[in-house]
Coordinates of C-alpha atoms in Angstrom, one line a residue:
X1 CA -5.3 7.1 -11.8
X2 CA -3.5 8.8 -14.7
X3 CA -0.1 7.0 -15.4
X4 CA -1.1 3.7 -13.9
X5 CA -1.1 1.1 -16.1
X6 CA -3.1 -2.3 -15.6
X7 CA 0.7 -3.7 -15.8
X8 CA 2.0 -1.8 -13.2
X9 CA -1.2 -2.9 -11.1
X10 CA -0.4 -6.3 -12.1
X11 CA 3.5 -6.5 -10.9
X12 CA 2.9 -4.5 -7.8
X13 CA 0.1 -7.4 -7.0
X14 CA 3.1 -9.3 -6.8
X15 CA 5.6 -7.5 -5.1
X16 CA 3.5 -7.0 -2.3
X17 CA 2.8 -11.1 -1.7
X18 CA 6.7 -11.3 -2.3
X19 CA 9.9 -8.7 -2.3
X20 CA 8.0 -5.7 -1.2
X21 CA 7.2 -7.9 2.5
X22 CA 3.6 -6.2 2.5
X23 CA 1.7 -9.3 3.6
X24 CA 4.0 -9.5 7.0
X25 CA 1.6 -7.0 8.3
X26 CA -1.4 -6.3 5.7
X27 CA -2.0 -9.9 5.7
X28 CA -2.1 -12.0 1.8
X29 CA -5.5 -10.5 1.4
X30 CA -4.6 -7.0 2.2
X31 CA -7.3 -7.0 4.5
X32 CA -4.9 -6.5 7.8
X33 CA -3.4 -8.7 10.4
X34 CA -4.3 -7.5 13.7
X35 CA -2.3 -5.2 15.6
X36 CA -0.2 -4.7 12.4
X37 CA -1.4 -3.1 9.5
X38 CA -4.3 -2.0 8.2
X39 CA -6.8 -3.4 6.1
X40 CA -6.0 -1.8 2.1
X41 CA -9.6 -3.2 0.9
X42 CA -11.8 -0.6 2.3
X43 CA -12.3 3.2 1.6
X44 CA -11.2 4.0 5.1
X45 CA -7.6 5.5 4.7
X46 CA -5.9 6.5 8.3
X47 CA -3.0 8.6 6.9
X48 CA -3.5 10.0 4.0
X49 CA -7.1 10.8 1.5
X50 CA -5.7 7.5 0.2
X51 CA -4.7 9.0 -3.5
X52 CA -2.4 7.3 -5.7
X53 CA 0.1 9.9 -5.0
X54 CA -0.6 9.9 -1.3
X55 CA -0.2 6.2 -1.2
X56 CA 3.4 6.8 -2.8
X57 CA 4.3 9.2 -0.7
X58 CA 3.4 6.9 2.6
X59 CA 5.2 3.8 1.3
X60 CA 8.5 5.8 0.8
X61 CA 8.3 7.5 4.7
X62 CA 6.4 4.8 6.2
X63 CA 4.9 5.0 9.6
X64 CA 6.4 6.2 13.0
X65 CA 5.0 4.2 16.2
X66 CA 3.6 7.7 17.4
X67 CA 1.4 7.9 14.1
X68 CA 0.6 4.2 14.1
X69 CA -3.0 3.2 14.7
X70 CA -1.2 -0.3 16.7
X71 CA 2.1 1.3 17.9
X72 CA 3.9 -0.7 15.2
X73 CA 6.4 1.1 12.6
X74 CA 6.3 0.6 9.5
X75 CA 9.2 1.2 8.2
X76 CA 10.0 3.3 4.6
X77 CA 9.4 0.8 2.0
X78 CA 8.0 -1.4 4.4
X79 CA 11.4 -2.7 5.2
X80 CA 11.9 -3.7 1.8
X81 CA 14.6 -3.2 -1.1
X82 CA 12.3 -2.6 -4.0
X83 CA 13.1 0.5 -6.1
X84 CA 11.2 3.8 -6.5
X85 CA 9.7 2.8 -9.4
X86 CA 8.3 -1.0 -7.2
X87 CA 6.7 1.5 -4.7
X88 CA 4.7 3.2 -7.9
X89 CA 3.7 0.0 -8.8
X90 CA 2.6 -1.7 -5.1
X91 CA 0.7 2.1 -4.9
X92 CA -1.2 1.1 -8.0
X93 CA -2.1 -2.5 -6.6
X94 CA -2.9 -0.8 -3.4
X95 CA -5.0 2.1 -4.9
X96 CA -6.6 -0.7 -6.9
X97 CA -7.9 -2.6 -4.1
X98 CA -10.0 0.7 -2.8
X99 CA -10.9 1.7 -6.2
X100 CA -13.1 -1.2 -7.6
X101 CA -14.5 -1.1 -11.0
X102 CA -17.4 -2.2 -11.6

C-alpha cells in the first residue's frame, strides 16, 4: 500500500517472530494457533476488510473476548511495547502475507 516500504515490511517480519509477541498466538508461520489467533495468510479477514490502515487500527485496540472468534483478548499491541511506528511496520508484514505478488 502507499507509504509501505519493502523495509518496513522487512523489520515488521521481525518484530512479529520477536518484541511485538505476535507468534504467541498467530503461530511462527502466521497461519494461527488454535483457539488463539487467526491465521494472517489467507484473504479471510474477521475484523476488519483487512486494509493496511485497517490492520493498524486493529493492532493498536486489539480484540475484546466478546469480539474474539476463540473468546481470547488480544490485547492493544498484542501485549507488546513496540512503538506506533513498530505497529505500521508489523501491519505492513501482516498486509504482506494476504497481498502476494506474483
Amino acid at each position: 500500500p502507499p507509504g509501505v516500504t519493502p523495509q518496513m515490511v522487512k523489520e515488521g517480519q521481525g518484530l512479529f517472530q520477536g518484541a511485538g509477541l505476535c507468534t504467541a498466538c498467530h503461530g511462527p508461520d502466521a497461519k494461527g494457533v488454535p483457539n488463539l489467533g487467526a491465521n494472517l495468510t489467507d484473504t479471510e479477514w474477521l475484523h476488519s476488510k483487512g486494509t493496511y490502515d485497517d490492520i493498524v487500527k486493529q493492532i493498536m485496540t486489539g480484540v475484546t473476548a466478546d469480539k474474539s472468534t476463540t473468546g481470547t483478548v488480544m490485547p492493544p499491541k498484542g501485549g507488546s511495547s513496540i512503538t506506533d511506528a513498530q505497529v505500521k511496520a508489523v501491519a505492513a508484514y501482516v498486509w504482506s502475507l494476504s497481498h502476494k505478488t506474483k
